[in-house]
Amino acid sequence: MCRWLAYSGTPVHLEEMLYKPANSLIVQSLHSQLGVETTNGDGFGVGWYGDGPTPAVFKSVEPAWNDRNLREIAAHVRSGLVFAHIRASTGTPVQQTNCHPFRHGRWLWMHNGSIAGFHDIKRELVLAIDPVLYPDVEGSTDSETFFFLALTMGLEDDPVGGVERAVGFIEHTGRAHDIEHPIQMTVAASDGEKIWAFRYSSERKSRSLFYSTDVATLRAQHPDNPILLAVSDETRLVVSEPLGDLQGAWNEVPESSYGVIQEGQDVLAPFSPRPPT
Amino acid sequence: MCRWLAYSGTPVHLEEMLYKPANSLIVQSLHSQLGVETTNGDGFGVGWYGDGPTPAVFKSVEPAWNDRNLREIAAHVRSGLVFAHIRASTGTPVQQTNCHPFRHGRWLWMHNGSIAGFHDIKRELVLAIDPVLYPDVEGSTDSETFFFLALTMGLEDDPVGGVERAVGFIEHTGRAHDIEHPIQMTVAASDGEKIWAFRYSSERKSRSLFYSTDVATLRAQHPDNPILLAVSDETRLVVSEPLGDLQGAWNEVPESSYGVIQEGQDVLAPFSPRPPT
Amino acid sequence: MCRWLAYSGTPVHLEEMLYKPANSLIVQSLHSQLGVETTNGDGFGVGWYGDGPTPAVFKSVEPAWNDRNLREIAAHVRSGLVFAHIRASTGTPVQQTNCHPFRHGRWLWMHNGSIAGFHDIKRELVLAIDPVLYPDVEGSTDSETFFFLALTMGLEDDPVGGVERAVGFIEHTGRAHDIEHPIQMTVAASDGEKIWAFRYSSERKSRSLFYSTDVATLRAQHPDNPILLAVSDETRLVVSEPLGDLQGAWNEVPESSYGVIQEGQDVLAPFSPRPPT
Amino acid sequence: MCRWLAYSGTPVHLEEMLYKPANSLIVQSLHSQLGVETTNGDGFGVGWYGDGPTPAVFKSVEPAWNDRNLREIAAHVRSGLVFAHIRASTGTPVQQTNCHPFRHGRWLWMHNGSIAGFHDIKRELVLAIDPVLYPDVEGSTDSETFFFLALTMGLEDDPVGGVERAVGFIEHTGRAHDIEHPIQMTVAASDGEKIWAFRYSSERKSRSLFYSTDVATLRAQHPDNPILLAVSDETRLVVSEPLGDLQGAWNEVPESSYGVIQEGQDVLAPFSPRPPT
């Protein structure tokens, strides 16, 4: 089981979220508390939006806890929109092109979970990818195939609709192969402005997902916390597992839901796969 | 441009062919004399047949000249049928799953050259792979796609026919996309008993390929050469570039030809792509 | 905490001990049951004696559970004397030159444990290495320094004495720096004929070490076990953690002891560090 | 032979110097025009000063031309003081801890060249390193030993004197071992404010080193060059090999000289090793 984190808010050094919290993503990679697999040593990736036309992506197949370059970058790069992902492979090879987040233009995508029976239905799913997009698929994972299906089905114009259609198509294809529960997922996607986060599984027992309480509320409860004083009211984290034990800081994303982190009021709404018509 | 070597004969340590010759494959990887690209530092692979049901494959994305594990294995593993390949990427990622030789069951496959316009015609080629074989494609190269097309078109039962049909199909597909010269190739394939080696290109200017003179003839010419005394009459090498400067040792495989290294009389015959009917 | 295994006996494929047992070393690397650190993902190494003048060593900084080359080699290489080690770094960099087993001529050495305060006393320890041997130190670990101290102090002629003197010197040096418990160790060493295994710690709470019951005895207890029928009476394993749950198969090496695996009667005797005189 | 580049001036994306010039460092790594070794595929490193207390260092043992992470970082990180180095090993292992630039506190150091007979005199050199600094040596190269000797002999307070004393000591030690020409070097060092660049060799046939003409002069000669319009008058490059063919842009550092790149007037002066007294 993978672990991931999405951050939006006041630009900070990546190490603030990757290394410093008590239950940081790096610590989780060694001893996940809520995950199915206890070790996430099958590669990792970090994506961040900076001053370039596309986000940066740094990926490695070394365990994150050993990677000296990650530590260097985390101490020197600041960003206000960061994705980080630590992988526990569900079977596909451990190589950079299989590490999350995946990138397409301005978009980043990361996934925790799997498509059941992927080995058997991969060809059908890949065939449904827009032929124009197909040559840009670089790796061999279910997660990247899922991303390209969502792109094919409208992610860039209608993110929620694109994901709902992709999940509907995956469920439809899986069930045609007698797969009872075709998909298990938490997903984060961003265009550099907003973050969309999804929690869903065909069997309605989805992997954990949490979002942080709004900063103004937390600051009122913990008036002495220096981090809360340093970050803006708009700052928000979405994570597979809570990063620390600050009382009141973490809220579970409900089953079959999605959230949108954006300027102004965030959104939390039900997620409904849309089967192909 | 990649470099490769195929060996059949008296079992020897891999280092005899990989490190010891004056113009060994490792030396070639640093300073190729006949290649287009001067450096082959984009990964390598070695395959050998031993006592297991399938051949062993050792692959790495480190430059071959630095790889300590390759040196260890080469000094300790003996085999009578060895493939070795050093890669210069023509664009696809440098990762283990893109290193040659590729394996399927008892078969090994390696390729020097490229499919022109692969990015654009990849989807059509991949669609032609037998759906039963499709899930076993692990990497993203033109060379592996070519292997799976040959498997789809009969490689295991009729090796020459399988390759001729795959090349015919690739040329047919490429030309439908206005690609003038769709394929450039030297290829080696083996089932553990015989080696098939192919030299062909759509423009009839194929990359170099050489086979060694038969040992009995060489031994008569060089009666004092210790290696020639140590190996059997059946021993034969096929190489992208001659490995040393032994007078009379190397013969060019003619343009548009294939050879078969086997017990008894070897074969050298014309190669003719078979377009789809 | 590292994990290791030493095998002596009937030549077998490495995979028989690395992958096939229920609690194999690879499984232990993900979820060690007896270790301090739960994950051993900081590199690994395998050494084996074959037909060459020195043993082969294969090392990698990838987690062992992901390494495709290890799986290939394990399925194709047979040996009658094998060392395998999985590392959990205690601070020094994760790089091939820091992976065990270390080699010097015919000798292999691997270590589980650490030298306390190594950062502070390293220079003094390194100065005590024979200047002739010094240039062969390749990495930066306490374990390799310990090996070269043992070589300096007679390992090759008197293995037990060499290790006892090295440990005495390390304890003497550490205590001069007010280090209460200078060394924690299980060690295996071999010259290709015998295996010496040591269990010791300055505080007399040494890391676990087990040796297998002699095969004749086990075979009488488990007359239907196919592995026991396949291996010779002389076959023996020494391991950090039992590899399976065969009743009666594993015996703890006592605190402050060493064993010798050799043709004929094995040895088990007390281990006593010898301080410098 | 290694290649390196030191940049000081207007903050730019690293890719401006690493990838974009016609004869960029990455291009040089594949086909060096002035070097002894034609390929520099034995690892690389980039160091840059940013907003942290110490400079960032990114190192990899992959060939630089393949490293996707380097390309990402180069496109997203800006700095006004950058070191970049591409390694061709002269014998020591290819591992991150042997890649340049080396760092100590605020200081960066990189070296092209070698200490002759290093294997034999390493111990004597290492013994001369300040015992307080000794534990911070991480790798096994002559270049890092040289750095720590310079630190021991005053680099931080008197950079030129520190290097002159270190070189004097290395020559003294080498000659005591009958080494005719103990050192070959171009070196760059920085404290984050200034850059010191040295060109020297015991045989007075030093490896090439060039510095860029001052920007105001170049701008007058090439009034339409957009890069020259974009960078400040203080911008300066020091390189092993010219990065492009802009007429008048490159000046050779004379034999046995050093330069200082700093705010205001730069310095060019003779370099004289100082033997131990």
mmCIF file with all atom_site columns, C-alpha atoms in Angstrom, chain B residues 102-192:
data_model
loop_
_atom_site.group_PDB
_atom_site.id
_atom_site.type_symbol
_atom_site.label_atom_id
_atom_site.label_alt_id
_atom_site.label_comp_id
_atom_site.label_asym_id
_atom_site.label_entity_id
_atom_site.label_seq_id
_atom_site.pdbx_PDB_ins_code
_atom_site.Cartn_x
_atom_site.Cartn_y
_atom_site.Cartn_z
_atom_site.occupancy
_atom_site.B_iso_or_equiv
_atom_site.pdbx_formal_charge
_atom_site.auth_seq_id
_atom_site.auth_comp_id
_atom_site.auth_asym_id
_atom_site.auth_atom_id
_atom_site.pdbx_PDB_model_num
ATOM 1  C CA . PHE B 1 102 ? 14.556 -9.968  -23.522 1.00 0.00 ? 102 PHE B CA 1
ATOM 2  C CA . ARG B 1 103 ? 13.324 -13.364 -22.392 1.00 0.00 ? 103 ARG B CA 1
ATOM 3  C CA . HIS B 1 104 ? 10.170 -15.360 -22.996 1.00 0.00 ? 104 HIS B CA 1
ATOM 4  C CA . GLY B 1 105 ? 10.182 -18.923 -21.716 1.00 0.00 ? 105 GLY B CA 1
ATOM 5  C CA . ARG B 1 106 ? 13.301 -20.573 -23.169 1.00 0.00 ? 106 ARG B CA 1
ATOM 6  C CA . TRP B 1 107 ? 13.863 -17.754 -25.667 1.00 0.00 ? 107 TRP B CA 1
ATOM 7  C CA . LEU B 1 108 ? 16.280 -14.864 -25.579 1.00 0.00 ? 108 LEU B CA 1
ATOM 8  C CA . TRP B 1 109 ? 16.220 -11.900 -27.979 1.00 0.00 ? 109 TRP B CA 1
ATOM 9  C CA . MET B 1 110 ? 18.449 -8.899  -28.528 1.00 0.00 ? 110 MET B CA 1
ATOM 10 C CA . HIS B 1 111 ? 18.441 -6.145  -31.106 1.00 0.00 ? 111 HIS B CA 1
ATOM 11 C CA . ASN B 1 112 ? 20.712 -3.429  -32.407 1.00 0.00 ? 112 ASN B CA 1
ATOM 12 C CA . GLY B 1 113 ? 18.936 -0.774  -34.424 1.00 0.00 ? 113 GLY B CA 1
ATOM 13 C CA . SER B 1 114 ? 15.517 0.811   -34.205 1.00 0.00 ? 114 SER B CA 1
ATOM 14 C CA . ILE B 1 115 ? 12.004 1.041   -35.571 1.00 0.00 ? 115 ILE B CA 1
ATOM 15 C CA . ALA B 1 116 ? 11.696 4.442   -37.242 1.00 0.00 ? 116 ALA B CA 1
ATOM 16 C CA . GLY B 1 117 ? 8.890  6.668   -35.963 1.00 0.00 ? 117 GLY B CA 1
ATOM 17 C CA . PHE B 1 118 ? 8.236  4.255   -33.119 1.00 0.00 ? 118 PHE B CA 1
ATOM 18 C CA . HIS B 1 119 ? 6.574  6.899   -30.964 1.00 0.00 ? 119 HIS B CA 1
ATOM 19 C CA . ASP B 1 120 ? 3.914  7.375   -33.635 1.00 0.00 ? 120 ASP B CA 1
ATOM 20 C CA . ILE B 1 121 ? 3.292  3.796   -34.686 1.00 0.00 ? 121 ILE B CA 1
ATOM 21 C CA . LYS B 1 122 ? 3.813  2.090   -31.324 1.00 0.00 ? 122 LYS B CA 1
ATOM 22 C CA . ARG B 1 123 ? 0.110  1.739   -30.619 1.00 0.00 ? 123 ARG B CA 1
ATOM 23 C CA . GLU B 1 124 ? -0.572 -0.034  -33.929 1.00 0.00 ? 124 GLU B CA 1
ATOM 24 C CA . LEU B 1 125 ? 2.342  -2.388  -33.389 1.00 0.00 ? 125 LEU B CA 1
ATOM 25 C CA . VAL B 1 126 ? 1.370  -3.166  -29.808 1.00 0.00 ? 126 VAL B CA 1
ATOM 26 C CA . LEU B 1 127 ? -2.224 -3.879  -30.883 1.00 0.00 ? 127 LEU B CA 1
ATOM 27 C CA . ALA B 1 128 ? -0.902 -6.604  -33.165 1.00 0.00 ? 128 ALA B CA 1
ATOM 28 C CA . ILE B 1 129 ? 0.711  -8.479  -30.268 1.00 0.00 ? 129 ILE B CA 1
ATOM 29 C CA . ASP B 1 130 ? -1.209 -11.608 -29.299 1.00 0.00 ? 130 ASP B CA 1
ATOM 30 C CA . PRO B 1 131 ? -3.471 -10.574 -26.378 1.00 0.00 ? 131 PRO B CA 1
ATOM 31 C CA . VAL B 1 132 ? -2.268 -13.639 -24.477 1.00 0.00 ? 132 VAL B CA 1
ATOM 32 C CA . LEU B 1 133 ? 1.324  -12.422 -24.746 1.00 0.00 ? 133 LEU B CA 1
ATOM 33 C CA . TYR B 1 134 ? 0.549  -8.720  -24.248 1.00 0.00 ? 134 TYR B CA 1
ATOM 34 C CA . PRO B 1 135 ? 0.593  -8.722  -20.414 1.00 0.00 ? 135 PRO B CA 1
ATOM 35 C CA . ASP B 1 136 ? 4.176  -10.042 -20.460 1.00 0.00 ? 136 ASP B CA 1
ATOM 36 C CA . VAL B 1 137 ? 5.530  -6.931  -22.168 1.00 0.00 ? 137 VAL B CA 1
ATOM 37 C CA . GLU B 1 138 ? 7.410  -5.223  -19.347 1.00 0.00 ? 138 GLU B CA 1
ATOM 38 C CA . GLY B 1 139 ? 9.264  -2.291  -20.880 1.00 0.00 ? 139 GLY B CA 1
ATOM 39 C CA . SER B 1 140 ? 8.654  0.407   -23.440 1.00 0.00 ? 140 SER B CA 1
ATOM 40 C CA . THR B 1 141 ? 11.191 -0.167  -26.227 1.00 0.00 ? 141 THR B CA 1
ATOM 41 C CA . ASP B 1 142 ? 10.779 -0.783  -29.915 1.00 0.00 ? 142 ASP B CA 1
ATOM 42 C CA . SER B 1 143 ? 13.064 -3.814  -29.508 1.00 0.00 ? 143 SER B CA 1
ATOM 43 C CA . GLU B 1 144 ? 10.789 -5.582  -27.045 1.00 0.00 ? 144 GLU B CA 1
ATOM 44 C CA . THR B 1 145 ? 7.714  -4.791  -29.160 1.00 0.00 ? 145 THR B CA 1
ATOM 45 C CA . PHE B 1 146 ? 9.560  -6.309  -32.125 1.00 0.00 ? 146 PHE B CA 1
ATOM 46 C CA . PHE B 1 147 ? 10.284 -9.459  -30.055 1.00 0.00 ? 147 PHE B CA 1
ATOM 47 C CA . PHE B 1 148 ? 6.645  -9.846  -29.094 1.00 0.00 ? 148 PHE B CA 1
ATOM 48 C CA . LEU B 1 149 ? 5.559  -9.326  -32.688 1.00 0.00 ? 149 LEU B CA 1
ATOM 49 C CA . ALA B 1 150 ? 7.960  -12.082 -33.741 1.00 0.00 ? 150 ALA B CA 1
ATOM 50 C CA . LEU B 1 151 ? 6.583  -14.350 -30.995 1.00 0.00 ? 151 LEU B CA 1
ATOM 51 C CA . THR B 1 152 ? 3.050  -13.533 -32.128 1.00 0.00 ? 152 THR B CA 1
ATOM 52 C CA . MET B 1 153 ? 3.975  -14.385 -35.708 1.00 0.00 ? 153 MET B CA 1
ATOM 53 C CA . GLY B 1 154 ? 5.547  -17.752 -35.035 1.00 0.00 ? 154 GLY B CA 1
ATOM 54 C CA . LEU B 1 155 ? 9.082  -17.286 -33.737 1.00 0.00 ? 155 LEU B CA 1
ATOM 55 C CA . GLU B 1 156 ? 8.991  -20.352 -31.512 1.00 0.00 ? 156 GLU B CA 1
ATOM 56 C CA . ASP B 1 157 ? 7.953  -22.784 -34.256 1.00 0.00 ? 157 ASP B CA 1
ATOM 57 C CA . ASP B 1 158 ? 9.528  -21.137 -37.289 1.00 0.00 ? 158 ASP B CA 1
ATOM 58 C CA . PRO B 1 159 ? 12.149 -18.631 -36.169 1.00 0.00 ? 159 PRO B CA 1
ATOM 59 C CA . VAL B 1 160 ? 13.068 -17.279 -39.589 1.00 0.00 ? 160 VAL B CA 1
ATOM 60 C CA . GLY B 1 161 ? 9.454  -17.063 -40.705 1.00 0.00 ? 161 GLY B CA 1
ATOM 61 C CA . GLY B 1 162 ? 8.442  -15.388 -37.441 1.00 0.00 ? 162 GLY B CA 1
ATOM 62 C CA . VAL B 1 163 ? 11.060 -12.675 -37.852 1.00 0.00 ? 163 VAL B CA 1
ATOM 63 C CA . GLU B 1 164 ? 10.343 -12.239 -41.568 1.00 0.00 ? 164 GLU B CA 1
ATOM 64 C CA . ARG B 1 165 ? 6.641  -11.762 -40.851 1.00 0.00 ? 165 ARG B CA 1
ATOM 65 C CA . ALA B 1 166 ? 7.307  -9.352  -37.969 1.00 0.00 ? 166 ALA B CA 1
ATOM 66 C CA . VAL B 1 167 ? 9.641  -7.264  -40.133 1.00 0.00 ? 167 VAL B CA 1
ATOM 67 C CA . GLY B 1 168 ? 7.153  -7.341  -42.995 1.00 0.00 ? 168 GLY B CA 1
ATOM 68 C CA . PHE B 1 169 ? 4.448  -6.117  -40.654 1.00 0.00 ? 169 PHE B CA 1
ATOM 69 C CA . ILE B 1 170 ? 6.643  -3.345  -39.214 1.00 0.00 ? 170 ILE B CA 1
ATOM 70 C CA . GLU B 1 171 ? 7.604  -2.165  -42.721 1.00 0.00 ? 171 GLU B CA 1
ATOM 71 C CA . HIS B 1 172 ? 3.964  -2.295  -43.838 1.00 0.00 ? 172 HIS B CA 1
ATOM 72 C CA . THR B 1 173 ? 2.844  -0.264  -40.814 1.00 0.00 ? 173 THR B CA 1
ATOM 73 C CA . GLY B 1 174 ? 5.664  2.235   -41.105 1.00 0.00 ? 174 GLY B CA 1
ATOM 74 C CA . ARG B 1 175 ? 5.111  2.845   -44.794 1.00 0.00 ? 175 ARG B CA 1
ATOM 75 C CA . ALA B 1 176 ? 1.421  3.440   -44.173 1.00 0.00 ? 176 ALA B CA 1
ATOM 76 C CA . HIS B 1 177 ? 2.677  6.353   -42.051 1.00 0.00 ? 177 HIS B CA 1
ATOM 77 C CA . ASP B 1 178 ? 5.006  7.608   -44.796 1.00 0.00 ? 178 ASP B CA 1
ATOM 78 C CA . ILE B 1 179 ? 8.101  6.328   -43.039 1.00 0.00 ? 179 ILE B CA 1
ATOM 79 C CA . GLU B 1 180 ? 10.644 5.659   -45.788 1.00 0.00 ? 180 GLU B CA 1
ATOM 80 C CA . HIS B 1 181 ? 12.897 3.204   -43.959 1.00 0.00 ? 181 HIS B CA 1
ATOM 81 C CA . PRO B 1 182 ? 10.857 1.639   -41.152 1.00 0.00 ? 182 PRO B CA 1
ATOM 82 C CA . ILE B 1 183 ? 13.421 -0.724  -39.646 1.00 0.00 ? 183 ILE B CA 1
ATOM 83 C CA . GLN B 1 184 ? 17.123 -1.028  -38.975 1.00 0.00 ? 184 GLN B CA 1
ATOM 84 C CA . MET B 1 185 ? 18.269 -4.229  -37.311 1.00 0.00 ? 185 MET B CA 1
ATOM 85 C CA . THR B 1 186 ? 20.683 -6.837  -36.354 1.00 0.00 ? 186 THR B CA 1
ATOM 86 C CA . VAL B 1 187 ? 18.943 -9.384  -34.157 1.00 0.00 ? 187 VAL B CA 1
ATOM 87 C CA . ALA B 1 188 ? 19.975 -12.498 -32.263 1.00 0.00 ? 188 ALA B CA 1
ATOM 88 C CA . ALA B 1 189 ? 17.470 -15.037 -30.965 1.00 0.00 ? 189 ALA B CA 1
ATOM 89 C CA . SER B 1 190 ? 17.967 -18.382 -29.267 1.00 0.00 ? 190 SER B CA 1
ATOM 90 C CA . ASP B 1 191 ? 15.969 -21.234 -27.814 1.00 0.00 ? 191 ASP B CA 1
ATOM 91 C CA . GLY B 1 192 ? 18.957 -22.558 -25.877 1.00 0.00 ? 192 GLY B CA 1
#
